[in-house]
Coordinates of C-alpha atoms in Angstrom, one line a residue:
M189 CA 0.0 0.0 0.0
R190 CA 1.7 3.2 -1.2
I191 CA -0.1 6.2 0.3
L192 CA 2.1 9.0 -1.1
E193 CA 4.8 8.8 -3.7
S194 CA 7.0 11.4 -2.0
I195 CA 6.7 14.5 0.2
P196 CA 9.5 17.2 0.2
G197 CA 11.1 17.9 3.5
S198 CA 12.3 15.9 6.3
L199 CA 11.4 14.6 9.7
E200 CA 12.9 15.3 13.1
P201 CA 13.6 11.9 14.6
T202 CA 13.2 12.2 18.4
R203 CA 12.2 8.7 19.4
P204 CA 13.0 5.0 18.6
R205 CA 12.5 4.2 15.0
V206 CA 10.3 1.6 13.4
A207 CA 12.6 -0.5 11.2
G208 CA 11.9 -0.1 7.6
N209 CA 11.3 -3.7 6.8
F210 CA 7.8 -3.3 5.2
G211 CA 8.8 -3.7 1.7
P212 CA 7.8 -6.8 -0.4
R213 CA 10.1 -9.0 1.9
A214 CA 8.6 -7.5 5.1
G215 CA 7.8 -10.0 7.9
R216 CA 7.6 -8.1 11.1
L217 CA 7.3 -4.8 12.8
Q218 CA 10.4 -4.1 14.7
F219 CA 11.2 -1.3 17.3
I220 CA 15.0 -0.6 17.6
D221 CA 16.5 0.8 20.8
P222 CA 18.5 2.8 21.6
P223 CA 17.2 5.7 19.5
S224 CA 19.0 6.3 16.3
R225 CA 18.8 9.3 13.9
V226 CA 17.9 7.8 10.5
V227 CA 16.8 10.8 8.5
E228 CA 18.3 14.2 8.2
R229 CA 17.4 17.0 10.6
S230 CA 14.9 19.5 9.2
H231 CA 16.4 23.0 8.4
S232 CA 13.0 24.5 8.0
P233 CA 12.4 27.4 10.5
C234 CA 8.8 26.4 10.7
P235 CA 7.7 23.5 12.8
V236 CA 6.0 20.6 10.8
P237 CA 2.3 20.1 11.9
R238 CA 1.7 16.7 13.5
R239 CA -0.7 15.5 10.9
L240 CA 1.7 16.3 8.1
R241 CA 4.5 14.5 9.9
L242 CA 2.3 11.5 10.1
W243 CA 1.7 11.5 6.4
R244 CA 5.4 12.0 5.7
T245 CA 6.1 9.0 7.9
L246 CA 3.6 6.9 6.1
A247 CA 5.1 7.9 2.8
L248 CA 8.6 6.9 3.8
W249 CA 7.2 3.7 5.3
G250 CA 5.4 2.9 1.9
S251 CA 8.7 3.2 0.1
G252 CA 10.3 0.7 2.4
K253 CA 12.5 3.2 4.3
A254 CA 13.1 3.3 8.1
V255 CA 10.8 5.7 9.8
S256 CA 10.8 7.4 13.2
L257 CA 7.9 8.1 15.5
P258 CA 7.5 10.5 18.4
H259 CA 7.1 9.2 21.8
S260 CA 3.3 10.0 21.7
S261 CA 2.8 8.1 18.5
C262 CA 2.0 4.5 19.7
F263 CA -1.3 4.9 17.9
Y264 CA 0.5 5.6 14.6
A265 CA 2.8 2.8 15.2
A266 CA -0.2 0.5 15.6
I267 CA -1.5 1.7 12.2
L268 CA 1.8 0.8 10.6
A269 CA 1.8 -2.6 12.2
C270 CA -1.7 -3.3 10.9
L271 CA -0.8 -2.2 7.4
A272 CA 2.2 -4.4 7.4
M273 CA 0.5 -7.4 8.7
P274 CA -0.9 -8.6 5.3
R275 CA 2.5 -8.4 3.9
A276 CA 3.8 -10.7 6.6
F277 CA 1.5 -13.5 5.2
A278 CA 2.1 -12.8 1.5
G279 CA 4.8 -13.9 -0.8
D280 CA 7.4 -11.4 -2.3
L281 CA 5.6 -9.1 -4.6
G282 CA 8.9 -8.1 -6.2
P283 CA 9.3 -5.9 -9.2
V284 CA 6.1 -5.9 -11.0
S285 CA 4.6 -3.1 -13.1
E286 CA 2.0 -0.6 -11.6
S287 CA -0.7 -2.1 -13.8
Q288 CA 0.1 -5.7 -12.6
R289 CA 0.4 -4.6 -9.0
K290 CA -3.1 -3.0 -9.2
F291 CA -4.5 -6.2 -10.8
I292 CA -2.9 -8.3 -8.2
N293 CA -4.2 -6.1 -5.4
E294 CA -7.7 -6.1 -6.7
L295 CA -7.7 -9.9 -7.0
A296 CA -6.5 -10.1 -3.5
A297 CA -9.3 -8.1 -2.3
K298 CA -11.8 -10.3 -4.1
S299 CA -10.1 -13.4 -2.7
R300 CA -10.3 -12.0 0.9
S301 CA -13.9 -11.2 0.3
A302 CA -14.7 -14.7 -0.9
E303 CA -12.8 -16.3 1.9
S304 CA -14.6 -14.2 4.6
E305 CA -17.9 -15.5 3.1
H306 CA -16.6 -19.1 2.7
A307 CA -17.4 -18.7 -1.0
A308 CA -15.8 -21.2 -3.4
V309 CA -16.8 -19.2 -6.5
I310 CA -16.5 -15.7 -7.5
A311 CA -18.9 -14.3 -10.2
G312 CA -17.3 -12.3 -13.0
V313 CA -18.6 -10.4 -16.0
D314 CA -21.0 -11.5 -18.7
G315 CA -21.8 -14.9 -17.3
W316 CA -18.2 -15.8 -16.4
F317 CA -17.5 -17.6 -13.1
F318 CA -14.2 -18.2 -11.3
L319 CA -12.9 -20.6 -8.8
S320 CA -11.9 -18.5 -5.7
S321 CA -8.8 -20.6 -5.3
D322 CA -7.6 -19.7 -8.7
I323 CA -8.0 -16.0 -7.8
R324 CA -6.2 -16.4 -4.6
F325 CA -3.3 -18.2 -6.3
L326 CA -2.9 -15.2 -8.8
S327 CA -2.8 -12.8 -5.8
V328 CA -0.4 -14.2 -3.4
G329 CA 2.9 -13.1 -5.1
Q330 CA 6.0 -15.4 -5.0
F331 CA 5.0 -18.8 -3.9
W332 CA 8.3 -20.8 -3.9
G333 CA 11.4 -20.8 -1.9
A334 CA 11.3 -19.0 1.4
D335 CA 7.8 -17.5 0.6
A336 CA 6.2 -20.8 0.0
A337 CA 5.1 -21.5 3.6
K338 CA 3.6 -18.0 3.9
V339 CA 1.1 -18.6 1.1
S340 CA 0.7 -22.4 0.7
R341 CA -2.5 -24.3 1.7
A342 CA -0.3 -27.2 2.5
H343 CA -0.9 -28.8 5.9
K344 CA 2.9 -29.2 6.5
A345 CA 5.2 -26.3 6.0
E346 CA 8.0 -28.6 4.6
S347 CA 5.6 -29.6 1.8
A348 CA 4.8 -26.0 0.8
D349 CA 7.5 -25.3 -1.8
P350 CA 6.7 -27.2 -5.1
I351 CA 10.3 -26.9 -6.5
P352 CA 12.0 -29.7 -4.6
A353 CA 9.3 -32.3 -5.3
I354 CA 9.2 -31.4 -9.1
V355 CA 12.9 -31.5 -9.3
D356 CA 13.1 -34.9 -7.4
F357 CA 10.5 -36.3 -9.7
H358 CA 12.3 -35.2 -12.8
D359 CA 15.6 -36.6 -11.5
Q360 CA 14.1 -40.0 -10.7
L361 CA 12.4 -40.2 -14.2
K362 CA 15.8 -39.1 -15.9
K363 CA 17.7 -41.9 -14.2
R364 CA 15.1 -44.4 -15.8
G365 CA 15.5 -42.7 -19.3
I366 CA 12.1 -41.0 -19.1
D367 CA 11.6 -37.3 -20.1
L368 CA 9.2 -35.3 -18.0
L369 CA 7.0 -32.6 -19.6
L370 CA 5.4 -30.3 -16.9
M371 CA 2.2 -28.7 -18.3
P372 CA 0.3 -26.7 -15.7
V373 CA -2.9 -25.3 -16.9
P374 CA -3.0 -21.4 -16.4
P375 CA -5.7 -19.8 -14.3
K376 CA -8.7 -18.8 -16.3
A377 CA -8.4 -15.2 -14.9
A378 CA -4.8 -15.1 -16.3
I379 CA -6.3 -15.5 -19.9
Y380 CA -9.4 -13.6 -19.5
P381 CA -8.6 -10.9 -16.9
E382 CA -11.4 -8.5 -18.1
E383 CA -14.0 -11.2 -17.3
I384 CA -13.1 -11.0 -13.5
L385 CA -12.2 -7.3 -13.5
A386 CA -14.2 -5.4 -16.2
D387 CA -12.0 -2.3 -16.2
V388 CA -8.6 -4.0 -16.0
D389 CA -5.8 -2.7 -18.3
L390 CA -2.5 -4.6 -18.1
H391 CA -1.1 -2.7 -21.1
G392 CA -0.3 -6.1 -22.8
E393 CA 1.6 -7.4 -19.8
T394 CA 1.0 -10.9 -18.3
A395 CA -1.7 -11.3 -15.7
A396 CA 0.4 -13.9 -14.0
P397 CA 3.9 -12.5 -13.6
Y398 CA 4.9 -14.7 -10.7
L399 CA 3.9 -17.9 -12.6
A400 CA 6.1 -16.8 -15.4
R401 CA 9.0 -16.3 -13.0
F402 CA 8.4 -19.7 -11.4
Y403 CA 8.7 -21.4 -14.7
E404 CA 12.0 -19.6 -15.2
E405 CA 13.2 -21.1 -11.9
L406 CA 12.1 -24.5 -13.0
R407 CA 13.9 -24.2 -16.3
K408 CA 17.1 -23.2 -14.6
R409 CA 16.8 -26.6 -13.0
E410 CA 16.4 -28.4 -16.3
I411 CA 12.6 -28.9 -16.0
D412 CA 10.9 -28.9 -19.4
V413 CA 7.9 -26.6 -18.8
V414 CA 5.1 -26.2 -21.3
D415 CA 3.6 -22.9 -20.8
L416 CA 0.2 -22.9 -22.4
A417 CA -0.5 -19.1 -21.6
P418 CA 0.9 -17.9 -25.0
V419 CA -1.1 -20.2 -27.2
F420 CA -4.2 -19.7 -25.1
L421 CA -3.8 -15.9 -25.3
Q422 CA -3.3 -16.1 -29.1
N423 CA -6.6 -18.0 -29.4
R424 CA -8.7 -16.2 -26.8
T425 CA -11.5 -15.6 -29.4
N426 CA -12.0 -18.3 -32.0
E427 CA -14.9 -19.8 -33.9
H428 CA -14.8 -22.8 -31.5
G429 CA -15.3 -20.4 -28.5
P430 CA -13.1 -19.4 -25.6
V431 CA -10.2 -21.7 -24.4
F432 CA -12.0 -22.0 -20.9
C433 CA -15.6 -22.9 -20.0
K434 CA -17.3 -19.9 -18.6
T435 CA -19.2 -21.9 -15.9
D436 CA -16.7 -24.7 -15.2
T437 CA -13.3 -24.9 -13.7
H438 CA -11.7 -26.6 -16.7
W439 CA -10.4 -25.6 -20.1
S440 CA -13.0 -25.8 -23.0
G441 CA -13.1 -28.4 -25.7
F442 CA -11.0 -25.9 -27.9
G443 CA -8.5 -25.4 -25.1
C444 CA -8.1 -29.1 -24.8
V445 CA -7.2 -29.3 -28.4
L446 CA -4.7 -26.6 -28.2
A447 CA -3.0 -28.2 -25.2
A448 CA -2.8 -31.5 -27.2
Q449 CA -1.3 -29.7 -30.3
T450 CA 1.2 -28.0 -28.1
I451 CA 2.4 -31.3 -26.6
K452 CA 2.7 -32.8 -30.0
E453 CA 5.1 -30.0 -31.1
K454 CA 7.2 -30.8 -28.0
I455 CA 7.4 -34.7 -28.4
H456 CA 6.8 -35.5 -32.0
D457 CA 10.4 -36.1 -32.9
K458 CA 11.1 -38.1 -29.8
L459 CA 8.4 -40.7 -30.6
S460 CA 8.7 -40.6 -34.4
G461 CA 9.2 -44.3 -34.7
Q462 CA 6.0 -45.3 -33.0
P463 CA 3.4 -47.1 -35.3
R464 CA 0.6 -44.8 -36.2
K465 CA -3.1 -45.4 -36.4
D466 CA -5.9 -43.5 -38.3
Y467 CA -8.4 -41.5 -36.2
A468 CA -11.5 -39.6 -37.2
A469 CA -12.2 -36.0 -35.8
E470 CA -15.4 -34.2 -35.8
W471 CA -16.4 -30.9 -34.1
E472 CA -19.8 -30.7 -32.4
E473 CA -21.7 -28.6 -29.9
I474 CA -22.7 -30.0 -26.5
T475 CA -24.4 -28.5 -23.5
I476 CA -22.7 -28.8 -20.2
K477 CA -23.7 -28.0 -16.5
G478 CA -20.4 -26.4 -15.2
D479 CA -19.2 -27.4 -11.8
L480 CA -18.9 -23.7 -10.7
G481 CA -22.7 -23.5 -10.7
D482 CA -22.9 -26.3 -8.1
L483 CA -20.1 -24.7 -6.0
A484 CA -21.7 -21.2 -6.1
G485 CA -23.1 -20.0 -2.8
P486 CA -26.6 -18.8 -2.2
N487 CA -25.7 -15.2 -3.0
I488 CA -24.6 -16.0 -6.5
K489 CA -27.2 -16.5 -9.2
K490 CA -26.8 -20.1 -10.7
P491 CA -25.6 -20.0 -14.4
E492 CA -27.6 -21.4 -17.2
P493 CA -26.3 -24.5 -18.9
E494 CA -23.4 -23.6 -21.2
K495 CA -22.9 -24.7 -24.8
I496 CA -19.4 -25.4 -25.9
A497 CA -17.7 -27.0 -28.8
V498 CA -15.8 -30.3 -28.5
R499 CA -13.8 -32.3 -31.1
T500 CA -14.7 -35.9 -30.8
I501 CA -12.2 -38.6 -31.7
S502 CA -12.8 -42.1 -32.7
D503 CA -11.2 -45.0 -34.5
K504 CA -11.6 -44.3 -38.1
Q505 CA -12.5 -47.8 -39.0
T506 CA -14.7 -49.0 -36.2
G507 CA -15.9 -45.6 -34.7
A508 CA -14.8 -47.0 -31.3
A509 CA -13.6 -44.8 -28.5
I510 CA -9.9 -44.6 -27.6
N511 CA -8.8 -46.2 -24.4
P512 CA -5.5 -45.7 -22.6
D513 CA -2.9 -48.0 -23.7
P514 CA -0.6 -49.4 -20.8
N515 CA 2.1 -50.3 -23.2
S516 CA 2.2 -46.8 -24.7
P517 CA 5.6 -45.0 -24.4
L518 CA 3.7 -41.8 -23.6
L519 CA 1.9 -41.4 -20.3
I520 CA -0.3 -38.6 -19.2
I521 CA -0.7 -38.1 -15.5
G522 CA -2.5 -35.3 -13.6
D523 CA -5.7 -33.9 -12.2
S524 CA -9.2 -33.7 -13.7
H525 CA -7.9 -31.8 -16.7
T526 CA -6.7 -35.2 -17.9
L527 CA -10.2 -36.7 -17.4
V528 CA -12.7 -33.8 -18.5
F529 CA -14.5 -34.5 -21.9
H530 CA -13.1 -38.1 -21.7
D531 CA -14.7 -39.4 -18.5
F532 CA -17.1 -36.7 -17.7
L533 CA -19.0 -33.8 -19.3
A534 CA -18.4 -35.5 -22.6
E535 CA -16.8 -38.6 -24.2
K536 CA -14.1 -39.0 -26.8
S537 CA -13.0 -35.4 -26.5
G538 CA -10.5 -35.3 -23.7
L539 CA -6.8 -34.7 -23.6
L540 CA -6.0 -38.5 -24.2
D541 CA -8.3 -38.5 -27.2
Q542 CA -7.0 -35.3 -28.7
L543 CA -3.4 -36.3 -28.2
A544 CA -4.1 -39.7 -29.8
Y545 CA -5.4 -37.9 -32.9
E546 CA -2.5 -35.5 -33.1
I547 CA 0.3 -38.1 -32.7
G548 CA -1.3 -41.2 -34.2
F549 CA -1.4 -43.5 -31.2
A550 CA -3.0 -43.8 -27.9
P551 CA -1.1 -42.7 -24.8
D552 CA -1.5 -44.2 -21.3
L553 CA -3.4 -42.3 -18.6
I554 CA -3.2 -42.0 -14.9
G555 CA -5.8 -39.3 -13.9
T556 CA -7.4 -38.2 -10.7
R557 CA -10.4 -36.1 -9.8
G558 CA -8.4 -34.9 -6.8
S559 CA -5.1 -33.1 -6.6
G560 CA -2.6 -33.4 -9.3
A561 CA 0.3 -32.4 -7.1
T562 CA 1.2 -35.4 -4.9
S563 CA -1.7 -37.9 -5.0
V564 CA -1.3 -38.6 -8.7
R565 CA 2.4 -39.4 -8.2
V566 CA 1.4 -41.8 -5.4
S567 CA -0.9 -43.5 -8.0
L568 CA 1.9 -43.8 -10.4
Y569 CA 4.1 -45.4 -7.7
R570 CA 1.4 -47.9 -7.0
R571 CA 1.0 -48.7 -10.7
A572 CA 4.9 -49.3 -11.0
K573 CA 4.9 -51.4 -7.8
K574 CA 2.0 -53.7 -9.1
D575 CA 4.0 -54.0 -12.4
P576 CA 7.7 -53.9 -12.1
E577 CA 8.1 -53.5 -15.9
Y578 CA 5.6 -50.7 -16.3
L579 CA 8.0 -47.7 -16.3
A580 CA 10.3 -49.6 -18.5
K581 CA 7.8 -49.0 -21.3
K582 CA 7.6 -45.3 -20.9
K583 CA 9.7 -42.7 -22.7
I584 CA 7.8 -39.5 -21.9
I585 CA 5.5 -38.5 -19.0
V586 CA 3.3 -35.4 -19.4
W587 CA 2.3 -34.0 -16.0
C588 CA -0.8 -31.9 -16.3
F589 CA -2.7 -30.1 -13.5
A590 CA -4.2 -26.7 -12.6
A591 CA -1.5 -24.1 -11.9
R592 CA -3.4 -23.3 -8.7
E593 CA -2.1 -26.5 -7.2
F594 CA 1.2 -24.8 -6.6
T595 CA -0.3 -23.0 -3.6
E596 CA -3.8 -24.4 -3.1
S597 CA -3.2 -28.1 -2.6
D598 CA -3.6 -28.9 1.0
Q599 CA -1.6 -32.1 0.5
G600 CA 1.3 -29.9 -0.6
W601 CA 4.3 -31.1 -2.6
D602 CA 5.9 -34.2 -1.1
K603 CA 8.7 -36.2 -2.6
V604 CA 7.3 -39.5 -3.8
P605 CA 9.4 -42.5 -5.1
V606 CA 8.8 -43.4 -8.7
G607 CA 9.2 -47.1 -8.3
Q608 CA 11.1 -49.6 -6.4

């Protein structure tokens, strides 16, 4: 919270100062004794009114500098403490633009309001609905490293940081000759920010700056990350509709197709020797009842059923649906994004189906309706334990889950063995 950008003049420090640790990395309010003079003495012949001194003090505090308070200003110190408190429980907001900071702050306000009302859903603009945990994820700032435990929903602080578990999973697979492709699904509000805040203007900048930085951190550790945001943003408006459902937590049928096409570009050369099969594809319109309507509280008007386009895939000769192939060199693991339009809301139109059409053979699949962070890796371990030769058949694993899992998974991010 920056109250004033700058005020000319200076303050007369007469009492112990409040340490200036209220910037993005702030964590506590600290009084330092004995008194120390931390700003220049005023040379003005006129005394500074008390009210103006308070505003100057707040201005210095807002810029992250140390400030001094007179002996009678315990009340003002309490104000500073209250203003600093939200920062103590937020990640590093770091260097973001003013428009990004404004967007993040407004999302944080919506998240706090939803949390105070125990609301799982936030109504947006023009019939759009958003999962409140998605909005919270976008508003918490940096969520890895030292900041992870401040913002994560994980029950255990040691499971808050996603990076160690992701790197450990990657390293275990690499030792077995298996490539990992990490494909988090971006939050809906990062692709359609104007549908959650009608007057938002990001001036062409990303609505999820910390997610982009997090991917950079992963790539430094040799993690192959597929960032779907660029392709989703390029196809926000299309004849097949938006890339997300308005009334459901998942991507749309069109968004699912884009994800499969993106994976194909990443893995095509690595699996070029795999026998191909002919599949048929056909676009059709379906009507869904999105899960956000069921999750919405009594204060939110229930949405009408939503019409979306899906691309159905089937065996070209028999018309049969595509089933996961346990012998496939390609394995998809993840949360319900790996199951939507294949197991529920529709059939023959999920990520497995779209990827089979794009690459010419059926992948294997381990999907869960729960968290895609830890539980799905436990499922993989159990599969490998049951069949010791299971992982020997795999060359690539695509790990797909909602990006909000980085902070919103109550299980957190535990290291899990791949196999025995």
